[in-house]
Each structure stands twice: as C-alpha cells, then as structure tokens.
Coordinates of C-alpha atoms and ligand atoms in Angstrom, one line a residue:
X278 CA -9.7 -15.2 29.2
X279 CA -7.7 -17.1 26.7
X280 CA -4.1 -17.3 27.3
X281 CA -1.5 -15.9 24.6
X282 CA -0.8 -19.6 23.7
X283 CA -4.7 -20.2 22.9
X284 CA -4.8 -16.9 20.9
X285 CA -2.1 -17.7 18.8
X286 CA -3.2 -21.5 18.2
X287 CA -6.7 -20.3 17.4
X288 CA -6.1 -17.3 15.3
X289 CA -2.5 -17.1 14.1
X290 CA -1.6 -20.7 13.5
X291 CA -2.9 -21.1 10.0
X292 CA -0.9 -24.3 8.9
X293 CA -0.1 -22.8 5.8
X294 CA 2.5 -24.7 3.7
X295 CA 5.1 -23.3 1.6
X296 CA 8.3 -25.3 0.4
X297 CA 10.4 -22.4 1.8
X298 CA 8.9 -22.6 5.3
X299 CA 10.6 -25.5 7.1
X300 CA 9.5 -24.5 10.7
X301 CA 6.9 -21.6 10.9
X302 CA 4.6 -20.7 13.7
X303 CA 5.3 -22.6 17.1
X304 CA 8.9 -23.1 17.6
X305 CA 11.0 -20.2 19.2
X306 CA 11.9 -19.0 15.7
X307 CA 11.1 -19.8 12.0
X308 CA 13.2 -21.6 9.9
X309 CA 13.4 -20.6 6.3
X310 CA 15.0 -22.5 3.2
X311 CA 16.7 -20.3 1.0
X312 CA 17.7 -22.8 -1.7
X313 CA 15.2 -21.8 -4.2
X314 CA 16.1 -18.3 -3.9
X315 CA 19.5 -18.2 -5.4
X316 CA 20.3 -15.1 -7.5
X317 CA 17.7 -13.0 -5.7
X318 CA 17.7 -10.2 -3.2
X319 CA 15.5 -10.2 0.1
X320 CA 13.4 -7.1 0.7
X321 CA 12.3 -6.4 4.1
X322 CA 9.8 -3.8 5.4
X323 CA 7.9 -3.2 8.5
X324 CA 5.1 -0.7 9.7
X325 CA 3.2 -0.4 12.9
X326 CA -0.4 0.4 13.1
X327 CA -1.8 2.2 16.3
X328 CA -5.4 2.7 16.9
X329 CA -6.4 6.3 16.7
X330 CA -3.3 7.2 14.8
X331 CA -3.3 4.7 11.7
X332 CA -6.7 3.8 11.8
X333 CA -10.1 5.3 13.3
X334 CA -11.3 4.0 16.7
X335 CA -14.4 2.6 14.8
X336 CA -12.9 0.9 11.8
X337 CA -14.4 -2.3 10.9
X338 CA -12.2 -4.8 12.5
X339 CA -11.9 -7.1 9.3
X340 CA -10.5 -4.1 7.4
X341 CA -7.9 -3.6 10.4
X342 CA -6.5 -6.9 9.5
X343 CA -6.7 -6.5 5.9
X344 CA -5.2 -3.0 5.8
X345 CA -2.2 -3.8 8.2
X346 CA -1.1 -6.2 5.7
X347 CA -2.0 -4.6 2.7
X348 CA 0.1 -1.6 3.2
X349 CA 3.2 -3.8 3.8
X350 CA 2.6 -5.8 0.7
X351 CA 2.1 -2.4 -1.0
X352 CA 5.8 -1.6 0.1
X353 CA 7.0 -4.9 -1.5
X354 CA 4.9 -3.9 -4.6
X355 CA 6.8 -0.5 -4.6
X356 CA 10.1 -2.4 -4.8
X357 CA 9.2 -4.8 -7.5
X358 CA 9.4 -7.7 -4.9
X359 CA 7.4 -10.9 -4.7
X360 CA 5.9 -11.5 -1.4
X361 CA 7.2 -14.5 0.5
X362 CA 6.7 -14.3 4.4
X363 CA 5.5 -12.1 7.1
X364 CA 5.6 -11.8 10.8
X365 CA 2.8 -10.3 13.1
X366 CA 3.5 -8.6 16.3
X367 CA 0.1 -7.8 18.1
X368 CA -0.4 -6.0 21.2
X369 CA -4.3 -6.4 22.6
X370 CA -5.9 -4.5 25.7
X371 CA -8.1 -7.7 26.0
X372 CA -8.7 -11.2 24.4
X373 CA -12.0 -10.5 22.5
X374 CA -12.9 -13.7 20.7
X375 CA -15.0 -11.9 18.1
X376 CA -12.2 -9.2 17.5
X377 CA -9.7 -11.7 17.0
X378 CA -12.0 -13.8 14.7
X379 CA -12.7 -10.8 12.5
X380 CA -9.2 -9.3 12.6
X381 CA -7.4 -12.5 11.7
X382 CA -10.1 -13.4 8.8
X383 CA -9.1 -9.9 7.1
X384 CA -5.5 -10.7 7.7
X385 CA -5.7 -14.2 6.2
X386 CA -8.0 -13.6 3.1
X387 CA -5.4 -11.0 1.8
X388 CA -2.4 -13.3 2.6
X389 CA -3.8 -16.3 0.6
X390 CA -4.6 -13.9 -2.2
X391 CA -1.1 -12.8 -2.4
X392 CA 0.7 -16.2 -1.4
X393 CA 2.4 -14.7 1.5
X394 CA 3.0 -16.9 4.7
X395 CA 2.5 -16.1 8.3
X396 CA 5.8 -17.5 9.8
X397 CA 5.7 -16.2 13.3
X398 CA 5.2 -13.2 15.6
X399 CA 4.6 -12.0 19.1
X400 CA 1.3 -11.5 21.1
X401 CA 1.2 -9.3 24.0
X402 CA -1.2 -7.3 26.2
X403 CA -1.5 -3.4 26.3
X404 CA -3.0 -0.8 23.9
X405 CA -4.1 -2.1 20.7
X406 CA -1.1 -1.9 18.3
X407 CA -0.2 -4.1 15.0
X408 CA 3.2 -4.4 13.7
X409 CA 3.7 -6.5 10.6
X410 CA 7.1 -7.2 8.9
X411 CA 7.0 -8.4 5.1
X412 CA 9.7 -10.2 3.3
X413 CA 9.9 -10.8 -0.2
X414 CA 12.2 -11.4 -3.2
X415 CA 13.5 -9.8 -6.2
X416 CA 16.1 -11.0 -8.9
X417 CA 19.5 -9.4 -7.6
X418 CA 19.9 -6.0 -8.8
X419 CA 16.4 -5.3 -10.0
X420 CA 14.7 -3.9 -7.2
X421 CA 12.8 -0.5 -7.9
X422 CA 14.1 2.3 -6.1
X423 CA 13.2 5.8 -5.6
X424 CA 16.5 7.4 -6.6
X425 CA 16.6 5.9 -10.5
X426 CA 14.2 8.4 -12.2
X427 CA 15.8 9.9 -15.2
X428 CA 15.1 13.1 -17.3
X429 CA 12.6 12.5 -19.9
X430 CA 11.0 9.6 -18.2
X431 CA 7.3 9.5 -18.3
X432 CA 5.8 9.6 -15.1
X433 CA 2.7 6.8 -14.6
X434 CA 0.3 6.2 -11.7
X435 CA -1.9 3.2 -11.2
X436 CA -5.6 2.9 -10.7
X437 CA -7.4 6.0 -9.4
X438 CA -6.5 8.5 -6.8
X439 CA -8.3 10.4 -4.1
X440 CA -10.9 8.0 -3.3
X441 CA -9.7 6.8 0.0
X442 CA -9.1 10.3 1.2
X443 CA -12.6 11.1 0.3
X444 CA -13.7 8.0 2.3
X445 CA -11.8 9.5 5.1
X446 CA -13.3 13.0 4.7
X447 CA -16.8 11.2 4.8
X448 CA -16.0 9.3 7.9
X449 CA -14.9 12.3 9.6
X450 CA -18.0 14.6 8.4
X451 CA -15.6 16.8 6.7
X452 CA -17.7 15.8 3.4
X453 CA -21.3 15.3 3.8
X454 CA -22.7 11.8 2.8
X455 CA -25.5 13.6 0.6
X456 CA -22.7 15.0 -1.7
X457 CA -22.2 11.5 -3.1
X458 CA -24.7 8.7 -4.2
X459 CA -24.9 5.5 -1.9
X460 CA -22.5 3.6 -4.1
X461 CA -19.9 6.3 -4.2
X462 CA -20.1 6.6 -0.4
X463 CA -19.6 2.8 -0.1
X464 CA -16.9 2.8 -2.8
X465 CA -14.7 5.4 -1.1
X466 CA -15.2 4.2 2.4
X467 CA -14.1 0.7 1.1
X468 CA -11.0 2.4 -0.8
X469 CA -10.0 3.6 2.7
X470 CA -10.6 0.4 4.6
X471 CA -9.7 -2.2 2.1
X472 CA -6.7 -0.7 -0.1
X473 CA -5.9 -3.2 -2.8
X474 CA -1.9 -3.7 -2.8
X475 CA -0.7 -3.5 -6.4
X476 CA 1.6 -6.5 -6.3
X477 CA 0.3 -8.0 -9.7
X478 CA 1.0 -4.7 -11.5
X479 CA 4.3 -4.5 -9.9
X480 CA 5.6 -7.7 -11.5
X481 CA 4.5 -6.3 -14.9
X482 CA 6.1 -2.9 -14.7
X483 CA 9.4 -3.9 -13.0
X484 CA 11.3 -4.6 -16.3
X485 CA 10.1 -1.4 -17.8
X486 CA 10.3 1.2 -15.0
X487 CA 13.2 3.1 -13.7
X488 CA 11.9 4.2 -10.4
X489 CA 8.8 3.4 -8.3
X490 CA 7.3 4.0 -5.0
X491 CA 3.7 3.6 -3.5
X492 CA 1.5 6.6 -2.7
X493 CA 0.7 6.7 1.0
X494 CA 0.8 10.2 1.8
X495 CA -0.7 11.8 -1.4
X496 CA 0.4 12.2 -4.9
X497 CA 2.5 15.3 -4.8
X498 CA 4.3 14.6 -1.3
X499 CA 5.3 10.9 -2.8
X500 CA 6.3 12.2 -6.1
X501 CA 8.6 14.7 -4.5
X502 CA 10.2 11.7 -2.6
X503 CA 11.3 10.3 -6.0
X504 CA 12.5 13.8 -7.3
X505 CA 14.6 14.2 -4.0
X506 CA 16.1 10.9 -4.3
X507 CA 16.8 11.2 -8.1
X508 CA 17.7 14.8 -8.0
X509 CA 15.5 15.7 -10.8
X510 CA 12.3 17.7 -11.4
X511 CA 8.8 17.0 -12.7
X512 CA 6.2 18.3 -15.0
X513 CA 2.6 17.3 -13.9
X514 CA -0.4 17.5 -16.3
X515 CA -3.1 17.7 -13.4
X516 CA -5.9 17.0 -16.0
X517 CA -4.3 13.5 -16.8
X518 CA -4.7 12.5 -13.0
X519 CA -7.0 9.6 -12.9
X520 CA -10.2 10.3 -10.9
X521 CA -12.9 7.6 -10.4
X522 CA -16.4 8.1 -11.4
X523 CA -17.3 8.0 -8.0
X524 CA -14.7 10.8 -6.8
X525 CA -16.0 12.9 -10.0
X526 CA -19.7 12.9 -8.1
X527 CA -17.9 15.7 -6.2
X528 CA -17.1 17.6 -9.2
X529 CA -13.6 17.9 -10.8
X530 CA -12.5 20.8 -8.8
X531 CA -13.6 19.3 -5.5
X532 CA -12.2 16.1 -6.3
X533 CA -8.7 17.0 -7.6
X534 CA -7.2 18.0 -4.3
X535 CA -8.0 14.8 -2.8
X536 CA -6.1 12.9 -5.4
X537 CA -3.2 15.6 -5.3
X538 CA -2.7 15.6 -1.5
X539 CA -5.1 13.0 0.1
X540 CA -3.3 9.9 1.6
X541 CA -4.0 6.3 1.7
X542 CA -4.4 5.5 -2.1
X543 CA -1.7 2.7 -2.1
X544 CA -1.4 3.1 -6.0
X545 CA 2.0 2.8 -7.5
X546 CA 3.8 5.8 -8.9
X547 CA 6.7 5.0 -11.2
X548 CA 8.7 6.4 -14.0
X549 CA 9.1 4.9 -17.4
X550 CA 11.8 5.8 -20.1
X551 CA 10.1 6.6 -23.4
X552 CA 11.6 3.8 -25.2
X553 CA 9.9 1.5 -23.0
X554 CA 6.4 2.9 -23.3
X555 CA 5.1 1.1 -25.9
X556 CA 6.1 -2.3 -24.6
X557 CA 4.9 -1.6 -21.1
X558 CA 1.5 -0.4 -22.4
X559 CA 1.0 -3.7 -24.6
X560 CA 1.5 -5.7 -21.4
X561 CA -0.7 -3.6 -19.4
X562 CA -3.4 -3.8 -22.0
X563 CA -3.1 -7.8 -22.1
X564 CA -3.3 -8.2 -18.5
X565 CA -6.2 -5.8 -18.5
X566 CA -4.7 -3.4 -15.5
X567 CA -5.1 0.5 -15.6
X568 CA -2.1 3.0 -15.5
X569 CA -2.2 6.9 -16.5
X570 CA 0.7 9.0 -17.8
X571 CA 0.4 12.0 -15.7
X572 CA 3.7 13.9 -16.7
X573 CA 7.6 13.9 -17.6
X574 CA 10.7 13.9 -15.4
X575 CA 12.6 17.2 -15.9
X576 CA 16.2 18.0 -16.2
X577 CA 16.1 20.6 -13.4
X578 CA 17.8 19.2 -10.4
X579 CA 15.7 21.2 -7.9
X580 CA 13.1 18.6 -6.8
X581 CA 10.1 21.0 -7.8
X582 CA 6.9 20.2 -9.7
X583 CA 5.8 22.5 -12.3
X584 CA 2.4 22.5 -14.0
X585 CA 2.0 22.3 -18.0
X586 CA 2.8 26.1 -18.2
X587 CA 5.8 25.9 -16.0
X588 CA 4.3 27.2 -13.0
X589 CA 5.3 25.7 -9.4
X590 CA 2.9 23.6 -7.9
X591 CA 2.6 23.9 -4.1
X592 CA 3.1 20.3 -2.2
X593 CA 2.1 20.7 1.2
X594 CA -0.3 17.7 1.8
X595 CA -2.8 17.2 4.3
X596 CA -2.0 15.8 7.7
X597 CA -4.4 13.2 8.2
X598 CA -5.4 12.0 11.8
X599 CA -7.8 9.1 12.7
X600 CA -8.2 9.9 16.3
X601 CA -10.9 12.2 18.0
Ligands
ADP704 P1 8.6 -17.1 22.8 O1 8.5 -17.1 24.1 O2 9.7 -18.3 22.4 O3 8.9 -15.9 22.0 P2 6.1 -17.2 21.7 O4 5.0 -17.6 22.8 O5 6.2 -15.6 21.9 O6 7.5 -17.5 22.0 O7 5.6 -17.5 20.5 C1 5.5 -18.8 20.1 C2 5.2 -19.1 18.8 O8 4.1 -18.5 18.3 C3 6.5 -18.6 18.0 O9 6.6 -19.5 16.9 C4 5.9 -17.2 17.5 O10 6.7 -16.9 16.3 C5 4.7 -17.4 17.1 N1 3.8 -16.3 17.6 C6 3.5 -15.6 18.5 N2 2.6 -14.7 18.4 C7 2.3 -14.7 17.1 C8 1.3 -14.0 16.3 N3 0.5 -12.9 16.7 N4 1.2 -14.1 14.9 C9 1.9 -15.4 14.5 N5 2.7 -16.3 15.2 C10 2.8 -15.8 16.4
MG705 MG1 7.7 -14.2 21.7

C-alpha cells in the first residue's frame, strides 16, 4: 500500500509553475508572492464533498475530481474573482491507484483549463471526503455580492437550467431513461457530473452587474438569497427561463420544475441595471456566451418572487440526497 508521501508525489505534485507560487506542494506550507496583486482583494471559499451526500456512491471517479473543483471555481465566478490557487484535503479509505489516477485527472484537467494552481493540501485515511479551498483575486471593491441588487435591475441567468437535476432524477430512476433520447440522457448526466463553472462569463459581466451568485440549490431558492440579502423582491417571467432542447424532450411542463427547483446547475444568476443592459449584451454576443433575462427586481422589500400577473411563486426546492 502506498504511503501518504507516495500518494502526494504520484498524484498531487503536478509541478505547475506560476509566477505567484514561490513554494508549492512539498514544504510545510506554500509561499505566495503578492507583489503582482497590488490593488486587489483576496477572495476565498471552501467546500467539502462527502460520498453519499454530495455525490452518489457510483459516480464516475473522474467526475468526482472535476466536480469538487468545479463547484469551488463556481464560487469564485459568482464573486467576479479570477482563480489563482487551491488546496486539497483528501481523506481516503484505501490507496486505490486506479481511483487516484482518475480522480487526479478530473481535477487537473479542470485546474489547467482555469489556470488555477494546486499549492498544497493534506492526505489522510478514513471515509472518503474531499475538501477544496480556492483562492482568487478581484480589483479592490469590485467583488460581486448578493446584497447589492437594486429595484428595476433586470434579472439574468447564464446557460440552461434544470439539466443536472434531470440527470440526477435519471440516475435515481425518478425519471425513466426512455422518456429521453440517448443523446439527452448522456447530456443531462454529464450536466450533473461535469458542471462547467462560469469563470469566463463572470469576467464579462463583472463591470455591468450589481449582484451575483451561482445557482447550486435551484433558481427559486438561490434567487431568494439575493432578494433577502438585498432587501428587495422579484418579478419572474417563468416562460423566459432557458431550457435546453434536451430537457424539453420531457415536455415544457415536466422540465420547468427541474429548472425552477432542481439543483446543481452552477450557472450564474445576476442583476443588471437597465442602463448597463445594451453594453453587456454587446459584450456577450461578441464573446459567444449565452444569457437570458428572466425577470426584474421589484421595489417591495419582502424577499418574495411573483409571476408576471403578480401572484406569489412558492420557493420550496427539492432536498436532494445522493445516498441510498
Ligand atoms: P505536514 O506533515 O508538514 O503537514 P504533509 O505530509 O501533510 O506535511 O504534506 C506534505 C506536503 O504535501 C505539503 O506541502 C502539503 O501541502 C502537500 N500535500 C499533502 N497532501 C496533499 C494533497 N492531497 N494535495 C496537494 N498537496 C498535498
Ligand atoms: Mg499535513
């Protein structure tokens, strides 16, 4: 059985180089050079992944590595921060080489795509658990918060919603596979297993948005977080919610609840003052990104979401469990 030292050397010492990392994996702690970060603020977030709670026991191993980092990158995207470094604390029941290889591959592929450097961590034995802490930077004062949405701001969302929640329903047999084409089955399962964090989009929207978060617990629940933090309300046009052609194979009425209350989308939900809309939409079109306007922030300070006729929309989301 490999020692902790061998596991670190073989799977987590990637020899990545970055000007800011003077000492990375291998010493007692990392040493980071901050001279190029003048005028910026450090943004930090941490998330723990536990088997059976945050991912299913039979999840593809490469997906576990990918998703553990993706959800953390998504938190940086939600803040408008540029990814810089991350640490990995991993607890493993055994040192299974095949498992470690697939896990570290999923992790490294995504890290390389987003220029984020693994600078250290901890490796221990026990029930499978993965904790990743990400660090990023944003120009001082420009981080995108939940608490700064303003009445009359337009509410935007990136990409499509609901695909991952449909993927989970397929895996848990709450939806039958034959309700969707083979292509849509694969697409929705991939949306669940390999969420794509919206860091590129985040950079584009940062100068134009007032508030932002990433959707992890479902659109309605997460929109409510912005409404509470900003002390406002919202008007939601449900018919503007972006549904993929794959989700729509279920039919609009079946697909919509997954988009409203399903989880694991990792799309950005953000607010844009009307005077910024035209400039933002031009930048979005130039970058070939996709965003949809799904409503407007209201003047009421009751945290409530109403439909286009003014009726209250209930926000109780699904509680999703991945265990048996
Ligand atoms: P110490 O006993 O001094 O904490 P460790 O043996 O835990 O040292 O770690 C040795 C080096 O390997 C440190 O630089 C640490 O940050 C790094 N490291 C340990 N586990 C991981 C991991 N899973 N991923 C990345 N780096 C790791
Ligand atoms: Mg240690």
